[in-house]
PDB file of C-alpha atoms and ligand atoms in Angstrom:
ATOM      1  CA  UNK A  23      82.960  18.609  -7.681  1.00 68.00           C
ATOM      2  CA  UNK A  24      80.247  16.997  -5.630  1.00 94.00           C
ATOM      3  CA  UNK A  25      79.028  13.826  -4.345  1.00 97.00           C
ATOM      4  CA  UNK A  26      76.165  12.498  -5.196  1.00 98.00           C
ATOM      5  CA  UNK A  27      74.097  10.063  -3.432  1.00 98.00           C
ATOM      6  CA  UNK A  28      70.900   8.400  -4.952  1.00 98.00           C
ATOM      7  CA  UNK A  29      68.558   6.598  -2.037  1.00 98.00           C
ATOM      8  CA  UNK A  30      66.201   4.017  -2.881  1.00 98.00           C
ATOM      9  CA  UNK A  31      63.849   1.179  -0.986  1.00 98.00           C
ATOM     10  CA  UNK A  32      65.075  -2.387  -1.717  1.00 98.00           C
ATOM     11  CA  UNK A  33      63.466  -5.644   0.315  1.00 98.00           C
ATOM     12  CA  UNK A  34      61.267  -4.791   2.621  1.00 97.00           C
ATOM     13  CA  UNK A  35      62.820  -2.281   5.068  1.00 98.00           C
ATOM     14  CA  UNK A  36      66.399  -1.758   3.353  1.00 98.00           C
ATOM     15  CA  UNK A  37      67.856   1.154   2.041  1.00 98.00           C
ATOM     16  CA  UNK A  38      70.256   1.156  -0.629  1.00 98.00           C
ATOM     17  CA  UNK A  39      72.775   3.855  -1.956  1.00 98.00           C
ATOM     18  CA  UNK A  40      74.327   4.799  -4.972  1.00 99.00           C
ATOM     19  CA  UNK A  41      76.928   7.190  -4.605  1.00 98.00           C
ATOM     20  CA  UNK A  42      78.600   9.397  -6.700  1.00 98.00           C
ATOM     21  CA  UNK A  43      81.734  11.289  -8.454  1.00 98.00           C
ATOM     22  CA  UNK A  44      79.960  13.848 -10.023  1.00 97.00           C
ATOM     23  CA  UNK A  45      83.198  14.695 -11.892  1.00 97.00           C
ATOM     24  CA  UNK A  46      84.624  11.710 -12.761  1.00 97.00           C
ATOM     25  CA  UNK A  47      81.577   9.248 -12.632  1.00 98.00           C
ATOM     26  CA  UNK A  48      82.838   6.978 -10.280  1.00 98.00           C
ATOM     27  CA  UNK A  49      79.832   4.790  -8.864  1.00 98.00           C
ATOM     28  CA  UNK A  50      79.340   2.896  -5.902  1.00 99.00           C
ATOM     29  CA  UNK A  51      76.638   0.927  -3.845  1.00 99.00           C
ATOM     30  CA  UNK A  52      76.731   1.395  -0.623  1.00 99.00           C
ATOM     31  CA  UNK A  53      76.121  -2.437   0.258  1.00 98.00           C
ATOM     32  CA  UNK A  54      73.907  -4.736  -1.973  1.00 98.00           C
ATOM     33  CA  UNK A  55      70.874  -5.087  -0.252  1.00 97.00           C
ATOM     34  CA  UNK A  56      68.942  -6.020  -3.499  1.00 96.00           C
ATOM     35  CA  UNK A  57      70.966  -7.060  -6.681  1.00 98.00           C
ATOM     36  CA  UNK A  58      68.053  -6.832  -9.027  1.00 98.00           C
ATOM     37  CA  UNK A  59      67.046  -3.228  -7.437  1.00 98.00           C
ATOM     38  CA  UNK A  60      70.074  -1.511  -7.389  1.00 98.00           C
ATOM     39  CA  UNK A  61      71.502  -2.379 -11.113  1.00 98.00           C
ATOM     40  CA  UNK A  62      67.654  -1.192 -12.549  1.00 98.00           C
ATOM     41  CA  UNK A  63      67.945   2.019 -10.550  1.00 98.00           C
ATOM     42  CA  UNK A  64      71.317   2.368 -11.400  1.00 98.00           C
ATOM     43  CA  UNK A  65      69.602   2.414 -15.215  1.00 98.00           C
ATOM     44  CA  UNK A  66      67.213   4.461 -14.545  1.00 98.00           C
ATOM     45  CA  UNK A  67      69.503   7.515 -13.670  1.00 98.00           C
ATOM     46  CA  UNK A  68      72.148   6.506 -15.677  1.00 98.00           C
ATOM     47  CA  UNK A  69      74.794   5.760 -13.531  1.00 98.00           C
ATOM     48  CA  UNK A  70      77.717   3.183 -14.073  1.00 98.00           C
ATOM     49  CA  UNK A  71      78.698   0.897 -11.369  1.00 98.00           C
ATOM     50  CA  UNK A  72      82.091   0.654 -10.731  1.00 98.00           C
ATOM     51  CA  UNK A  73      82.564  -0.165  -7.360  1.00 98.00           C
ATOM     52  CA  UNK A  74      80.783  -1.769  -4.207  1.00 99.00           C
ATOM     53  CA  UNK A  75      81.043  -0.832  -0.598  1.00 99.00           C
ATOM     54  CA  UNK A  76      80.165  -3.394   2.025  1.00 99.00           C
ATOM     55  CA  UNK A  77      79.817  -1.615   5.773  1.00 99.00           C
ATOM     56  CA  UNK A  78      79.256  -5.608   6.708  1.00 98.00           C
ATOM     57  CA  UNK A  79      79.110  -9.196   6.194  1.00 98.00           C
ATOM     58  CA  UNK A  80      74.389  -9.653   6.365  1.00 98.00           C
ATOM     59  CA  UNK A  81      73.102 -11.125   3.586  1.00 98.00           C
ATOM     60  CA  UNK A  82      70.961  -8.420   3.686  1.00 98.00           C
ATOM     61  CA  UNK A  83      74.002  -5.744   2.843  1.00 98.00           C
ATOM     62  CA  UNK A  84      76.271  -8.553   0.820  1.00 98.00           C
ATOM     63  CA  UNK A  85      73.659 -10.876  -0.320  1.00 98.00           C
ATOM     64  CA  UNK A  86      73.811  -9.121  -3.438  1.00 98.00           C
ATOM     65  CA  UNK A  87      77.763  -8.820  -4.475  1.00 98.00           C
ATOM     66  CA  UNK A  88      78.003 -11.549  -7.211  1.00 98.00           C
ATOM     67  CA  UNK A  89      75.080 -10.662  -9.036  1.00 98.00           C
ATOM     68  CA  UNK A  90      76.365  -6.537  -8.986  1.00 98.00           C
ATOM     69  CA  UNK A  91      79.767  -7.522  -9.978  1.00 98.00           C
ATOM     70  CA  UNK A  92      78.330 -10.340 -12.341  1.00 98.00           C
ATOM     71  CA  UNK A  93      76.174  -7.172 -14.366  1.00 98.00           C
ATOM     72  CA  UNK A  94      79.359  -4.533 -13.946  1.00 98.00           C
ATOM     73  CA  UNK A  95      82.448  -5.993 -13.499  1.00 98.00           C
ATOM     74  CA  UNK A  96      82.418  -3.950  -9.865  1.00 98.00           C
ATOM     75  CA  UNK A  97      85.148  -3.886  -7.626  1.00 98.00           C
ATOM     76  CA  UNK A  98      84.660  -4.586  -4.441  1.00 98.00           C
ATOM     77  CA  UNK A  99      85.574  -3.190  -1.249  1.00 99.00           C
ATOM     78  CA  UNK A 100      84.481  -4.486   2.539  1.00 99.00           C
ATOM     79  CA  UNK A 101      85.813  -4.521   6.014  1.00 98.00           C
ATOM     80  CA  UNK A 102      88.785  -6.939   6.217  1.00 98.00           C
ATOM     81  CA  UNK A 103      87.743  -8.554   9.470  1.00 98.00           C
ATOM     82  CA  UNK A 104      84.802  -9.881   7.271  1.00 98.00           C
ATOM     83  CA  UNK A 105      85.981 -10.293   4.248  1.00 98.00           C
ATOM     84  CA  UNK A 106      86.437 -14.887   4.522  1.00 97.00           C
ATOM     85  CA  UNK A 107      82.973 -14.172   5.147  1.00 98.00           C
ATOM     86  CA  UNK A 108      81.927 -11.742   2.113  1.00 98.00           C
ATOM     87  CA  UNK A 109      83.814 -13.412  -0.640  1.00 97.00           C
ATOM     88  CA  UNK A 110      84.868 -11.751  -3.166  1.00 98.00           C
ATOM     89  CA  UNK A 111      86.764  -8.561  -1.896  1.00 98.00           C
ATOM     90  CA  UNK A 112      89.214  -7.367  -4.385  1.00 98.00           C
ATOM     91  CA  UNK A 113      90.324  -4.659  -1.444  1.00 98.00           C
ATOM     92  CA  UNK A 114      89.766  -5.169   2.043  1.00 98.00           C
ATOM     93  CA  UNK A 115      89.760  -1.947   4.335  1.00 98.00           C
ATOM     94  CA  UNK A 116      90.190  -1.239   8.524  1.00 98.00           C
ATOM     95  CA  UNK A 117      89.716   1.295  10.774  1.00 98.00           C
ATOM     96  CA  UNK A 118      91.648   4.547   9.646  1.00 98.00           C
ATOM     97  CA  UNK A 119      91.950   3.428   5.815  1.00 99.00           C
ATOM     98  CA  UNK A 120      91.459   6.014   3.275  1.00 98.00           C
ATOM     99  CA  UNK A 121      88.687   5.293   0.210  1.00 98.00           C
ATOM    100  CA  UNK A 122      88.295   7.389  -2.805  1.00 98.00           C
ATOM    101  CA  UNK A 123      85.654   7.547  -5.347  1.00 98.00           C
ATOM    102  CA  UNK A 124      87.138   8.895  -8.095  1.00 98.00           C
ATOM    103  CA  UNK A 125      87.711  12.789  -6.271  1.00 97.00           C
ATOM    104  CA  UNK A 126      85.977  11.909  -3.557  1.00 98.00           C
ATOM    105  CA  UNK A 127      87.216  10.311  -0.329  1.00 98.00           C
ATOM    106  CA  UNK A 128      86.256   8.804   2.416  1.00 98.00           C
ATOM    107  CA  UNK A 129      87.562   7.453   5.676  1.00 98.00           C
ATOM    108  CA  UNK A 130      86.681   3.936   7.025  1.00 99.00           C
ATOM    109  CA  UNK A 131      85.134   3.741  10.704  1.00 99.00           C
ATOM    110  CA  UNK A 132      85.266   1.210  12.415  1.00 98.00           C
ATOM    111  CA  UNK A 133      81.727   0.316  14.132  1.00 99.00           C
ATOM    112  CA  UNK A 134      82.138  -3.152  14.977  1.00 98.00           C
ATOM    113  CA  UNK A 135      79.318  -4.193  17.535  1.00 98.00           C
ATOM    114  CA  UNK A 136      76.637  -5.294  15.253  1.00 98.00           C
ATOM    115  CA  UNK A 137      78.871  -7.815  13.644  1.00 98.00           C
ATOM    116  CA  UNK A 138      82.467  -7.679  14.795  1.00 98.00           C
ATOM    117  CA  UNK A 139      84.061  -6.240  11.835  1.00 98.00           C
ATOM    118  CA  UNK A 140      80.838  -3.534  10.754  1.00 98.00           C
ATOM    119  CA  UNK A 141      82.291  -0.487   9.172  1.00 99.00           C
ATOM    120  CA  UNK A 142      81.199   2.855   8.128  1.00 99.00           C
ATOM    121  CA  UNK A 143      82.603   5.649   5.153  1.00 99.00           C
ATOM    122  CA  UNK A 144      82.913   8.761   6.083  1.00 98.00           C
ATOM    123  CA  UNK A 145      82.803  11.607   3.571  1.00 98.00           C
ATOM    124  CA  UNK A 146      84.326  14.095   5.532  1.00 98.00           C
ATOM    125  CA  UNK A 147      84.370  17.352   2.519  1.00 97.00           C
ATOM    126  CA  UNK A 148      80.801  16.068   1.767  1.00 97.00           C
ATOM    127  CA  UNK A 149      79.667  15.818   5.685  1.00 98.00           C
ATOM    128  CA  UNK A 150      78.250  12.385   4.599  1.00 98.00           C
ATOM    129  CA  UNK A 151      78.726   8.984   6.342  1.00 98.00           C
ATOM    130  CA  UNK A 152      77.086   5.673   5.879  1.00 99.00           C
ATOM    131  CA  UNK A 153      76.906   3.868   8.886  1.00 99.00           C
ATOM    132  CA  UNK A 154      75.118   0.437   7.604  1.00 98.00           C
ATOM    133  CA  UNK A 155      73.655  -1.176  10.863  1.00 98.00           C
ATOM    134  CA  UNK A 156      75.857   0.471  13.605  1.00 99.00           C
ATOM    135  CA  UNK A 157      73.727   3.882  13.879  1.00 99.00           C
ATOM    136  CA  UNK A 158      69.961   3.718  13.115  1.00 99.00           C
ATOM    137  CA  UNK A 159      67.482   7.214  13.292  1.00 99.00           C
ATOM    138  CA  UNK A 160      66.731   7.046  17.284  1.00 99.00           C
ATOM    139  CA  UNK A 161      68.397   3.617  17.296  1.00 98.00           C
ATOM    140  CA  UNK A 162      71.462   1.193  16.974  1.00 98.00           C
ATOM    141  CA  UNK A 163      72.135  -2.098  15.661  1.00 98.00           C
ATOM    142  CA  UNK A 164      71.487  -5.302  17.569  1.00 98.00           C
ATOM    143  CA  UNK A 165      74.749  -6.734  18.787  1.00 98.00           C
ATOM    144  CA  UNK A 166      74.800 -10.092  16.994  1.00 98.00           C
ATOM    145  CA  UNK A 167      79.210 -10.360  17.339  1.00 98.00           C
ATOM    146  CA  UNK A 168      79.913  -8.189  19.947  1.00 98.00           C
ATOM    147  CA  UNK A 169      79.862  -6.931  23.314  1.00 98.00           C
ATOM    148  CA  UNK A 170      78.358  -3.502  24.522  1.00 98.00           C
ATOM    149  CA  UNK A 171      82.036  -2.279  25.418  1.00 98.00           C
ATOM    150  CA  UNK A 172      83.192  -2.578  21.587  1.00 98.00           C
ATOM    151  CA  UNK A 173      79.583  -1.077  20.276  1.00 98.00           C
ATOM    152  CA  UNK A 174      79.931   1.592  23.030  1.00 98.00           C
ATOM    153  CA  UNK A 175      83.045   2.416  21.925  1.00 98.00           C
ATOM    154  CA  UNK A 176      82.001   2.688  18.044  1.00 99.00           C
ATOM    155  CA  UNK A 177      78.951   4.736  18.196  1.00 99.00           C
ATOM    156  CA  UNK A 178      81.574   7.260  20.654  1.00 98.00           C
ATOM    157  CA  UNK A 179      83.543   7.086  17.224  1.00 98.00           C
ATOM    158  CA  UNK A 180      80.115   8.334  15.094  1.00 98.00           C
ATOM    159  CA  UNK A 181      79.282  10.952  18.359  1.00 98.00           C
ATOM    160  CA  UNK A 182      82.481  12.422  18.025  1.00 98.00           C
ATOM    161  CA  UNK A 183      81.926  12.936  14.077  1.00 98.00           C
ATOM    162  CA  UNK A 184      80.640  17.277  12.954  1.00 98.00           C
ATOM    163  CA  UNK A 185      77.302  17.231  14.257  1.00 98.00           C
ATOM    164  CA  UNK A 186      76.260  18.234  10.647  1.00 98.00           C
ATOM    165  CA  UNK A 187      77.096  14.894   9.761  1.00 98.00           C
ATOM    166  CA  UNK A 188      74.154  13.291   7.353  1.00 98.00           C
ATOM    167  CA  UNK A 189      73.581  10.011   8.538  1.00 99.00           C
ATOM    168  CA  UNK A 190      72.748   7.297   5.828  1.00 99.00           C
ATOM    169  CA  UNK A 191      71.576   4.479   7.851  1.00 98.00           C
ATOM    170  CA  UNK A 192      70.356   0.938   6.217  1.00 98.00           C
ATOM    171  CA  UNK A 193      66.851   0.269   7.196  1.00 98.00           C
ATOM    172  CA  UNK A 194      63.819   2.441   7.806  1.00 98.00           C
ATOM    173  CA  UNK A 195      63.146   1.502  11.785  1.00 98.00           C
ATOM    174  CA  UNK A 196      62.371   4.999  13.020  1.00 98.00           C
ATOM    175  CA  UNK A 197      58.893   4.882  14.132  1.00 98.00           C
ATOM    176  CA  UNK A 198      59.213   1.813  16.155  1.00 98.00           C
ATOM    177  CA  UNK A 199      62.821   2.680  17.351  1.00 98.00           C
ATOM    178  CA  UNK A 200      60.895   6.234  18.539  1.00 98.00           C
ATOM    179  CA  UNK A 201      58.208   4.244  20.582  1.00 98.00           C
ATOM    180  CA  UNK A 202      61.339   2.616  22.445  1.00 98.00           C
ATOM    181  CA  UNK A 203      63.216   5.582  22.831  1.00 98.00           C
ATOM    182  CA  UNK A 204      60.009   7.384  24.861  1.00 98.00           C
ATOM    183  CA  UNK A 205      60.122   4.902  26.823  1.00 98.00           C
ATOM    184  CA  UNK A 206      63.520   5.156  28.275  1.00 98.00           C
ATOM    185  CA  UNK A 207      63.596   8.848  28.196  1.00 97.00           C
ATOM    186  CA  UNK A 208      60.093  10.052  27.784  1.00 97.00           C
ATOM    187  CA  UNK A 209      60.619  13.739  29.397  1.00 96.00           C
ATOM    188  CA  UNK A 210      62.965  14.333  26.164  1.00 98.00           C
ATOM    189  CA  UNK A 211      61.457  17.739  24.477  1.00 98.00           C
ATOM    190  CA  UNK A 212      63.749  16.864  21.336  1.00 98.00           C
ATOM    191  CA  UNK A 213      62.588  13.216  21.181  1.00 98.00           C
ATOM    192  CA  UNK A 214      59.041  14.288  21.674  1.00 98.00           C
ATOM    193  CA  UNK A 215      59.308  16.376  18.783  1.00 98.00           C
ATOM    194  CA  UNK A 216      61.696  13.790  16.911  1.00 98.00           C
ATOM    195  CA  UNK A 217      58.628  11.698  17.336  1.00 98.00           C
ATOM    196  CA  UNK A 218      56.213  13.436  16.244  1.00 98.00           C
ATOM    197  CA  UNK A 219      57.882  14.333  13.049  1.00 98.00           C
ATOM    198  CA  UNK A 220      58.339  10.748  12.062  1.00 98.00           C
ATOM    199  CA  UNK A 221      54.928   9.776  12.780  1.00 98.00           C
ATOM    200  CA  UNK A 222      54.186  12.652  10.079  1.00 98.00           C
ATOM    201  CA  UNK A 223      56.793  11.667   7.606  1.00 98.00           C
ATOM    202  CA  UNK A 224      55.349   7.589   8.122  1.00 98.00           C
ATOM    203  CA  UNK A 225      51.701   8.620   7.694  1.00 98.00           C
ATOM    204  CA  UNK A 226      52.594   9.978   4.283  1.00 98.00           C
ATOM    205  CA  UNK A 227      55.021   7.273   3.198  1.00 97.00           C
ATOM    206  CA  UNK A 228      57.997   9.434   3.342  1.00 98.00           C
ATOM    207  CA  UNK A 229      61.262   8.374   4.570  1.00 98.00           C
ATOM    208  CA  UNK A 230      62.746   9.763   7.909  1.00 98.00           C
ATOM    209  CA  UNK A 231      66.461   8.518   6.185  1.00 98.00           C
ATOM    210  CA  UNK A 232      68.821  10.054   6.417  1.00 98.00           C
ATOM    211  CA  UNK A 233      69.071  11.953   9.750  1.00 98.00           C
ATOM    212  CA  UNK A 234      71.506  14.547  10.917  1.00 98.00           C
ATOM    213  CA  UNK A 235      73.930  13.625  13.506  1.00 99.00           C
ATOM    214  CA  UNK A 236      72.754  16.707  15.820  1.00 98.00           C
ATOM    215  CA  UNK A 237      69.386  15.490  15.699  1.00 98.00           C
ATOM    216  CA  UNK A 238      70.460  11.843  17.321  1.00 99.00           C
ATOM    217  CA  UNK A 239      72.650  13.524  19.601  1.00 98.00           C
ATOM    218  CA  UNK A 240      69.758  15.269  21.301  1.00 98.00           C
ATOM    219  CA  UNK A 241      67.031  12.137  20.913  1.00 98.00           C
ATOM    220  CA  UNK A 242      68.772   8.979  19.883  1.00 99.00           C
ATOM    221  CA  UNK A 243      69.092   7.040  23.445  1.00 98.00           C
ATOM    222  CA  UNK A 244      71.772   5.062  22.282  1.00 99.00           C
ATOM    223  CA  UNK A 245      74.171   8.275  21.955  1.00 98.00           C
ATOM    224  CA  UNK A 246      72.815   9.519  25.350  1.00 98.00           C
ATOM    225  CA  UNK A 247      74.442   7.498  27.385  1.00 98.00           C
ATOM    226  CA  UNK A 248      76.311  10.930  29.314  1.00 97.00           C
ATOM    227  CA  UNK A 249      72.411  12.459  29.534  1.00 98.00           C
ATOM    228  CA  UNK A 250      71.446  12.914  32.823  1.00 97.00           C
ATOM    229  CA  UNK A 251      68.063  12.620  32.729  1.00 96.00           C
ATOM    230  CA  UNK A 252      68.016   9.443  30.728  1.00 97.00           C
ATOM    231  CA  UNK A 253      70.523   8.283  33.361  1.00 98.00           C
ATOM    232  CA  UNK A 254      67.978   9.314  36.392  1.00 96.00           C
ATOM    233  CA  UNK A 255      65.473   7.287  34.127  1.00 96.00           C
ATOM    234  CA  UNK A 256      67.319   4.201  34.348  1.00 97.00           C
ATOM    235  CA  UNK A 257      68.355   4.330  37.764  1.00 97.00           C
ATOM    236  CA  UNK A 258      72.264   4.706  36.802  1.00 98.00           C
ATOM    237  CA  UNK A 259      73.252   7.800  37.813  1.00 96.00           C
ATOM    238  CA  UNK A 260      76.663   6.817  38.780  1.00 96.00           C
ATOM    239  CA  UNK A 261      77.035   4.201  35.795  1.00 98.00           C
ATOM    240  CA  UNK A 262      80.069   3.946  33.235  1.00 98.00           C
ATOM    241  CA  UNK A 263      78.810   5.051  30.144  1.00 98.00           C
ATOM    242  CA  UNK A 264      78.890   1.631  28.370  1.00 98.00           C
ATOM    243  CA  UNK A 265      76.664   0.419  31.000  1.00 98.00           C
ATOM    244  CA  UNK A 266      74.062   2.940  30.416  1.00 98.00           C
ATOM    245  CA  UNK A 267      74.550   2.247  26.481  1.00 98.00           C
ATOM    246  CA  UNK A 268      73.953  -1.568  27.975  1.00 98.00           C
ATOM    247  CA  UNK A 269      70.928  -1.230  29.704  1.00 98.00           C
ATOM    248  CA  UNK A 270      69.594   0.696  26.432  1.00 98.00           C
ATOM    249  CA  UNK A 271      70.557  -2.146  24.361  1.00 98.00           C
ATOM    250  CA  UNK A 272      68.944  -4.670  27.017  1.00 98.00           C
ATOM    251  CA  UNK A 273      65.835  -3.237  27.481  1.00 98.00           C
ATOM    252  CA  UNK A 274      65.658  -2.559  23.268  1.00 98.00           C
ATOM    253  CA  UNK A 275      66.042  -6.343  22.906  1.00 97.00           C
ATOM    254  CA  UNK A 276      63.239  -7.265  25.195  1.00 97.00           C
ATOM    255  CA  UNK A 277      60.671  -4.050  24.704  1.00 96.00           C
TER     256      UNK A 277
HETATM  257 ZN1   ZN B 218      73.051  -6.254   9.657  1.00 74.81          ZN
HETATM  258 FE1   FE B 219      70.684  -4.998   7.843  1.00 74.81          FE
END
């Protein structure tokens, strides 16, 4: 028994997921980023949808629920703290729940930050998680709901996850997040490299999603926040770590 996961492009920097049972056929998108997209994918491999999972409440990860469940009669399930806001949620999971796909399972995360109630799946047999707009390669999500204490405590939730962990991340931002990320830790070896790597995949149109935990660990400034060179960088030697992850976040917003 596996799980299966089929990535595609959808608007114009979105990536959507179809996951699946391979024993019992038990389909899900990961989020709905692109009604139209996802149901003639889902066609073109074959693959029923039976069920959606929302990680939050963006149109650009929602938008597309009604039409999805209009086409397949899909359940849907999204974070309960959003749910007034998503609609239709026929079940509405927290931080700690259990969700199976027909033999597979996966634990709900909670990564609120982005938008208060943002949550990822965790596939822990299948060392997959989807992470939405919490985690991004060599970046995070903008914090539209919440503070930097609550998003500094979520992405310690995805750092603490087996760095093997294959990181399924919604949007392709990699190449820009990398010229940030240089230049709050620029004397990075793994970064550098990290870099240079995406630059390749770009220049040939490939994706640089997913990404392996281990990888961000060692490049991703937003996880870094206990480095302390990047702390030396920013003149915080002494910090808490949420105020490191801060100044990240503030200098991200204005770079
Ligand atoms: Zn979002
Ligand atoms: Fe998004």
């Amino acid at each position: 028994m596996a799980l299966d996961v089929f990535q595609f492009s959808a608007l114009s920097d979105n990536y959507g997921y179809l996951i699946r049972c391979s024993t019992t056929g038990a389909c899900a998108a990961i989020d709905t980023p692109e009604a139209g997209k996802i149901l003639s994918e889902a066609k073109a491999i074959g693959w029923d949808i039976t069920e959606v999972w929302n990680t939050h409440h963006h149109w650009d990860h929602a938008g597309g629920n009604d039409e999805v469940r209009a086409a397949t009669g899909a359940q849907v399930i999204a974070p309960a703290a959003e749910a007034d806001t998503i609609g239709h949620v026929d079940r509405a999971v927290e931080h700690g729940d259990i969700v199976t796909l027909g033999e597979q399972t996966a634990k709900v995360i909670d990564v609120g930050g982005h938008t208060l109630g943002h949550v990822a799946y965790w596939f822990e047999d299948a060392n997959v998680a989807f992470v939405g707009d919490a985690l991004f390669a060599l970046g995070c999500g903008r914090l539209f709901e919440g503070t930097p204490q609550q998003m500094h405590a979520s992405l310690s939730r995805l750092k603490a996850l087996p760095p093997e962990t294959v990181i399924y991340c919604a949007h392709e931002y990699t190449q820009a997040n990398a010229r940030f990320a240089l230049s709050v830790d620029p004397d990075n070896a793994a970064l550098q490299s990290y870099a240079q790597k995406v630059d390749a995949k770009r220049a040939k149109g490939e994706p640089t999603v997913p990404t392996l935990l281990a990888a961000e660990l060692e490049a991703n400034p937003f996880l870094r926040w206990d480095d302390p060179g990047l702390r030396a960088h920013l003149g915080l030697k002494t910090a808490q770590d949420w105020e490191v992850f801060a100044e990240v976040r503030r200098r991200k917003d204005s770079f």
